[in-house]
Short mmCIF file of C-alpha atoms in Angstrom, two decimals:
data_model
loop_
_atom_site.label_atom_id
_atom_site.label_comp_id
_atom_site.label_asym_id
_atom_site.label_seq_id
_atom_site.Cartn_x
_atom_site.Cartn_y
_atom_site.Cartn_z
CA MET A 1 40.89 -3.19 -17.02
CA SER A 2 40.24 -1.24 -13.85
CA SER A 3 37.04 -1.60 -11.85
CA THR A 4 36.24 2.04 -12.63
CA ALA A 5 36.43 1.38 -16.35
CA THR A 6 33.95 -1.50 -16.12
CA MET A 7 31.44 0.30 -13.91
CA THR A 8 27.92 0.14 -15.34
CA VAL A 9 25.30 2.87 -15.43
CA THR A 10 23.49 1.05 -12.62
CA ASP A 11 26.66 1.09 -10.52
CA VAL A 12 26.99 4.85 -10.97
CA LYS A 13 23.40 5.41 -9.86
CA ALA A 14 23.88 3.15 -6.86
CA ASN A 15 26.85 5.16 -5.65
CA LYS A 16 25.13 8.54 -5.70
CA GLY A 17 24.09 8.17 -2.07
CA MET A 18 23.66 5.81 0.84
CA ASN A 19 20.85 3.29 0.78
CA LEU A 20 17.53 4.31 2.27
CA VAL A 21 16.93 3.33 5.89
CA PRO A 22 13.56 1.57 6.00
CA THR A 23 10.90 1.18 8.62
CA TYR A 24 9.20 -2.21 8.99
CA GLU A 25 5.51 -3.04 8.78
CA ILE A 26 4.27 -6.46 9.82
CA LYS A 27 1.06 -7.54 8.06
CA LEU A 28 -0.74 -10.72 9.11
CA GLN A 29 -4.08 -11.95 7.86
CA LEU A 30 -6.95 -12.88 10.17
CA ASP A 31 -9.73 -15.33 9.39
CA PRO A 32 -12.82 -13.21 8.62
CA THR A 33 -15.18 -16.08 9.45
CA VAL A 34 -13.86 -16.04 13.02
CA VAL A 35 -12.99 -12.41 13.83
CA LEU A 36 -15.95 -10.61 12.22
CA ASP A 37 -19.49 -10.42 13.54
CA ALA A 38 -22.70 -10.81 11.55
CA ASP A 39 -22.38 -7.22 10.29
CA HIS A 40 -18.84 -7.88 9.02
CA LYS A 41 -17.33 -5.72 11.74
CA LEU A 42 -14.49 -6.67 14.06
CA ASN A 43 -15.98 -8.60 16.97
CA SER A 44 -15.78 -7.54 20.59
CA THR A 45 -13.41 -10.36 21.59
CA VAL A 46 -10.71 -9.13 19.21
CA GLN A 47 -11.34 -5.55 20.26
CA SER A 48 -10.96 -6.31 23.97
CA THR A 49 -7.88 -8.48 23.43
CA PHE A 50 -5.96 -5.59 21.88
CA GLY A 51 -7.59 -2.70 23.76
CA MET A 52 -9.51 -1.36 20.78
CA PRO A 53 -12.52 0.96 20.97
CA ALA A 54 -15.86 -0.27 19.70
CA ALA A 55 -16.00 2.36 16.95
CA ALA A 56 -13.74 1.96 13.92
CA THR A 57 -12.39 4.69 11.65
CA ARG A 58 -13.52 4.67 8.03
CA ILE A 59 -10.94 5.03 5.27
CA ASN A 60 -11.99 5.41 1.64
CA VAL A 61 -9.36 4.19 -0.84
CA GLY A 62 -9.26 4.33 -4.63
CA PHE A 63 -6.40 3.10 -6.81
CA LEU A 64 -5.80 4.71 -10.20
CA ASP A 65 -4.46 2.84 -13.20
CA THR A 66 -5.35 2.09 -16.78
CA SER A 67 -7.61 -0.84 -17.59
CA CYS A 68 -4.51 -2.84 -18.54
CA THR A 69 -2.84 -1.87 -15.22
CA GLN A 70 0.25 -0.25 -16.74
CA LEU A 71 1.33 1.34 -13.47
CA PHE A 72 0.90 -1.83 -11.44
CA GLU A 73 2.76 -3.92 -14.01
CA ALA A 74 5.65 -1.43 -13.80
CA GLY A 75 5.77 -1.86 -10.03
CA TRP A 76 3.93 1.35 -9.16
CA CYS A 77 0.82 1.86 -7.04
CA VAL A 78 -0.96 5.22 -7.18
CA ARG A 79 -3.92 5.91 -4.93
CA VAL A 80 -6.17 8.54 -3.39
CA ARG A 81 -7.20 8.03 0.23
CA ARG A 82 -9.50 9.84 2.63
CA VAL A 83 -9.35 9.09 6.37
CA GLU A 84 -12.40 9.90 8.47
CA GLY A 85 -11.79 12.93 10.68
CA GLU A 86 -8.83 14.23 8.69
CA PRO A 87 -9.21 17.44 6.66
CA SER A 88 -7.04 16.48 3.69
CA LEU A 89 -6.83 13.86 0.98
CA ASP A 90 -3.74 11.64 0.75
CA LEU A 91 -2.14 11.19 -2.66
CA THR A 92 0.29 8.25 -2.63
CA TYR A 93 2.87 7.22 -5.24
CA LYS A 94 4.49 3.93 -4.24
CA LYS A 95 7.17 1.86 -6.00
CA ARG A 96 7.69 -1.74 -4.95
CA PHE A 97 10.83 -3.88 -5.12
CA ASP A 98 10.83 -7.62 -4.49
CA ILE A 99 12.88 -8.94 -1.58
CA VAL A 100 14.41 -12.26 -2.60
CA VAL A 101 15.14 -14.89 0.08
CA GLY A 102 14.96 -12.27 2.83
CA ASP A 103 17.81 -10.13 1.43
CA ILE A 104 16.52 -6.71 2.44
CA ASP A 105 19.84 -4.97 1.82
CA ALA A 106 19.95 -6.21 -1.78
CA ALA A 107 16.50 -4.73 -2.39
CA LEU A 108 17.62 -1.41 -0.88
CA THR A 109 20.63 -1.43 -3.19
CA THR A 110 18.35 -2.08 -6.17
CA ALA A 111 16.19 0.87 -5.10
CA ASN A 112 19.34 2.98 -4.85
CA ALA A 113 20.34 1.97 -8.37
CA ASN A 114 16.94 3.24 -9.49
CA GLY A 115 17.45 6.64 -7.91
CA PHE A 116 15.94 6.13 -4.44
CA ASN A 117 18.59 6.85 -1.81
CA ALA A 118 18.98 8.45 1.60
CA SER A 119 19.85 11.87 0.18
CA ASP A 120 16.20 12.46 -0.74
CA LYS A 121 14.19 12.88 2.46
CA LYS A 122 10.89 13.14 0.61
CA TYR A 123 10.64 9.39 0.04
CA GLU A 124 9.90 6.83 2.74
CA ALA A 125 11.20 3.27 2.51
CA ARG A 126 9.29 0.48 4.19
CA VAL A 127 9.77 -3.27 4.35
CA GLU A 128 6.35 -4.93 4.30
CA CYS A 129 6.54 -8.32 6.00
CA ARG A 130 3.68 -10.74 5.45
CA HIS A 131 3.44 -14.37 6.56
CA LYS A 132 6.32 -15.49 4.34
CA LYS A 133 6.76 -12.80 1.68
CA GLN A 134 8.64 -9.51 2.08
CA THR A 135 8.46 -6.47 -0.20
CA LEU A 136 10.35 -3.18 -0.14
CA THR A 137 8.22 -0.16 -0.96
CA VAL A 138 9.37 3.40 -1.52
CA ARG A 139 6.63 5.97 -1.31
CA ARG A 140 5.95 9.65 -1.64
CA ILE A 141 2.80 11.01 0.00
CA LYS A 142 1.28 14.39 -0.79
CA GLU A 143 -1.83 16.07 0.56
CA ALA A 144 -4.67 17.82 -1.22
CA ALA A 145 -7.43 19.98 0.22
CA THR A 146 -10.99 18.66 0.35
CA SER A 147 -14.28 20.48 0.06
CA ASP A 148 -15.45 19.32 3.50
CA ASP A 149 -13.73 18.48 6.79
CA THR A 150 -15.87 15.60 8.01
CA GLY A 151 -16.75 13.25 5.16
CA VAL A 152 -14.88 10.41 3.50
CA ASP A 153 -15.98 10.95 -0.08
CA LEU A 154 -13.29 10.74 -2.74
CA PRO A 155 -13.01 13.13 -5.68
CA SER A 156 -14.49 12.08 -8.99
CA THR A 157 -12.36 10.05 -11.36
CA ARG A 158 -11.61 13.16 -13.40
CA ASP A 159 -10.63 15.21 -10.34
CA SER A 160 -8.56 12.35 -8.92
CA ARG A 161 -6.62 12.13 -12.17
CA ARG A 162 -6.10 15.87 -12.19
CA LEU A 163 -4.82 16.01 -8.60
CA LEU A 164 -2.48 13.06 -9.07
CA ARG A 165 -1.09 14.50 -12.30
CA GLU A 166 -0.59 17.96 -10.81
CA GLU A 167 1.24 16.57 -7.77
CA ALA A 168 3.16 13.78 -9.54
CA PRO A 169 6.74 13.59 -8.21
CA GLU A 170 9.52 13.66 -10.79
CA ARG A 171 10.78 10.12 -10.21
CA PHE A 172 7.33 8.69 -10.80
CA ASP A 173 6.52 10.93 -13.75
CA ASN A 174 9.77 10.23 -15.59
CA TRP A 175 10.04 6.54 -14.67
CA GLY A 176 9.76 4.98 -18.12
CA CYS A 177 10.42 8.14 -20.13
CA LYS A 178 9.73 11.83 -19.73
CA LYS A 179 6.15 12.42 -18.54
CA TRP A 180 5.55 8.66 -18.44
CA GLY A 181 3.53 8.74 -15.22
CA THR A 182 1.24 11.66 -16.00
CA ALA A 183 0.58 10.32 -19.50
CA ILE A 184 -0.62 7.03 -18.02
CA LEU A 185 -2.70 8.82 -15.39
CA ALA A 186 -4.50 10.71 -18.16
CA ALA A 187 -5.98 7.35 -19.20
CA ALA A 188 -6.53 6.06 -15.67
CA ARG A 189 -9.70 5.00 -13.94
CA ILE A 190 -10.45 4.19 -10.33
CA PHE A 191 -10.12 0.61 -9.10
CA GLY A 192 -12.53 0.56 -6.19
CA PRO A 193 -13.20 2.58 -4.18
CA VAL A 194 -12.97 0.40 -1.08
CA MET A 195 -14.36 1.60 2.26
CA VAL A 196 -11.99 0.23 4.89
CA ARG A 197 -12.75 0.08 8.61
CA ARG A 198 -9.69 0.49 10.86
CA SER A 199 -9.47 -0.31 14.57
CA ILE A 200 -6.41 0.75 16.58
CA GLY A 201 -5.14 -1.05 19.66
CA ASP A 202 -1.81 -1.96 21.24
CA TRP A 203 0.83 -4.61 20.67
CA LYS A 204 3.85 -4.49 23.00
CA GLY A 205 3.71 -0.70 23.21
CA MET A 206 3.25 -0.27 19.44
CA LYS A 207 0.04 0.72 17.71
CA LEU A 208 -1.72 -2.33 16.33
CA TYR A 209 -4.01 -1.73 13.39
CA VAL A 210 -6.70 -4.17 12.35
CA GLU A 211 -8.34 -3.28 9.06
CA VAL A 212 -11.35 -4.82 7.36
CA TRP A 213 -11.30 -4.48 3.58
CA PRO A 214 -14.56 -5.37 1.74
CA ILE A 215 -13.35 -6.29 -1.75
CA LEU A 216 -15.45 -7.36 -4.71
CA ASP A 217 -15.57 -11.14 -4.99
CA ALA A 218 -14.37 -13.08 -8.03
CA GLU A 219 -17.89 -13.32 -9.49
CA GLY A 220 -18.49 -9.59 -9.09
CA THR A 221 -21.77 -10.21 -7.26
CA GLY A 222 -20.73 -9.92 -3.61
CA LEU A 223 -17.88 -9.06 -1.29
CA ASP A 224 -14.92 -10.87 0.21
CA TYR A 225 -13.74 -9.49 3.54
CA ILE A 226 -9.97 -9.26 3.97
CA VAL A 227 -8.89 -8.71 7.58
CA GLU A 228 -5.33 -7.65 8.30
CA ALA A 229 -3.47 -6.92 11.54
CA SER A 230 -0.37 -4.74 11.28
CA PHE A 231 2.17 -2.80 13.32
CA LYS A 232 5.19 -0.66 12.45
CA THR A 233 8.66 -0.40 13.94
CA ASP A 234 11.99 1.20 13.03
CA ASN A 235 13.98 -1.81 14.23
CA ARG A 236 14.62 -4.85 12.03
CA ALA A 237 15.19 -7.24 14.95
CA THR A 238 12.05 -6.03 16.73
CA ALA A 239 10.04 -6.53 13.56
CA ALA A 240 11.17 -10.15 13.22
CA ALA A 241 10.71 -11.03 16.89
CA GLU A 242 7.31 -9.39 17.31
CA GLN A 243 6.00 -10.82 14.05
CA THR A 244 6.66 -14.27 15.46
CA ARG A 245 5.03 -13.42 18.80
CA LEU A 246 1.95 -11.84 17.26
CA GLN A 247 1.50 -14.78 14.90
CA GLU A 248 1.75 -17.18 17.84
CA VAL A 249 -0.96 -15.28 19.72
CA LEU A 250 -3.24 -15.17 16.68
CA MET A 251 -2.74 -18.89 16.08
CA SER A 252 -3.44 -19.76 19.71
CA LYS A 253 -6.81 -18.00 19.47
CA GLY A 254 -7.70 -19.55 16.13
CA TRP A 255 -7.67 -16.17 14.38
CA PHE A 256 -4.63 -16.54 12.13
CA LEU A 257 -5.01 -17.09 8.39
CA ALA A 258 -1.83 -18.17 6.62
CA GLY A 259 -1.25 -16.31 3.38
CA ASP A 260 0.68 -13.57 1.62
CA MET A 261 -2.19 -11.89 -0.17
CA SER A 262 -1.56 -8.40 -1.53
CA LYS A 263 -4.72 -6.34 -1.15
CA THR A 264 -3.63 -4.05 -3.97
CA GLN A 265 -3.10 -6.93 -6.38
CA LEU A 266 -6.47 -8.42 -5.46
CA ILE A 267 -8.19 -5.08 -6.09
CA MET A 268 -6.46 -4.68 -9.45
CA GLU A 269 -7.61 -8.17 -10.45
CA ARG A 270 -11.16 -7.98 -9.12
CA TYR A 271 -12.03 -4.44 -10.22
CA GLY A 272 -10.16 -4.87 -13.49
CA CYS A 273 -13.09 -6.92 -14.77
CA TYR A 274 -15.17 -3.75 -14.92
CA PRO A 275 -13.27 -1.29 -17.13
CA GLY A 276 -15.53 1.74 -16.71
CA LEU A 277 -14.00 3.33 -19.81
CA GLU A 278 -16.58 6.09 -19.68
CA ASN A 279 -14.51 7.56 -16.82
CA THR A 280 -11.29 7.84 -18.83
CA ASP A 281 -9.92 10.45 -21.20
CA LEU A 282 -8.52 7.73 -23.47
CA LYS A 283 -10.54 4.71 -24.59
CA GLU A 284 -7.67 2.25 -25.00
CA CYS A 285 -4.44 1.40 -23.21
#
């Protein structure tokens, strides 16, 4: 039998276009007990080391999913985000693919087989590199107008659902079946919101971001502070080399915290304990 005759549906999808060309984002955790001051803000030593201003930018983030996290379990992350000083609201639809044993190209091929390839310029591929774990994400970002130009308030749960459903891209909406995504969003609630503080400095000519995420603790009575340093590059070799160098610097200063924590997963777990079903159109998953 010829190879053409044995080609699977997945093979056909994979050959519709070239694989996406990803950018690379390095994400390393910092020890909050060392790098934050008494007010849980980035301390001046870290700021001066990386040439960061004293004032941080606020970013308000809310993730939408059902109480049983149907989107997250299917590998999707859907969020609304408002950055201080920016006039619009970001609507993000992100699909994640595991990278096994560092095989980035295999993950890109899997994404291609699922309809994400280089022929569609509306989607951005990114390899997220943590301490040891790597993940491929493919995202589509849309913008929505806000009622004011200076605040960081997010829309209500109802309005967030409406905006995300109205702007839902086809690949997300029809992922499981026709109108899969918007049907799930109709029953969604907000996980969060989380008010992030972002400082921007420099690492080897690239923008270095250090973000402080105050996330509900496991008991639901206080906050855990997740601190993450990150930079982006288009070059795979640069990403690997500079990840090693940045980690060495952080370790030498006693700031590095080994771990591969996903902030999104932590938020889904922590805020999932508080269903808030009064904010949903549907009462059950």
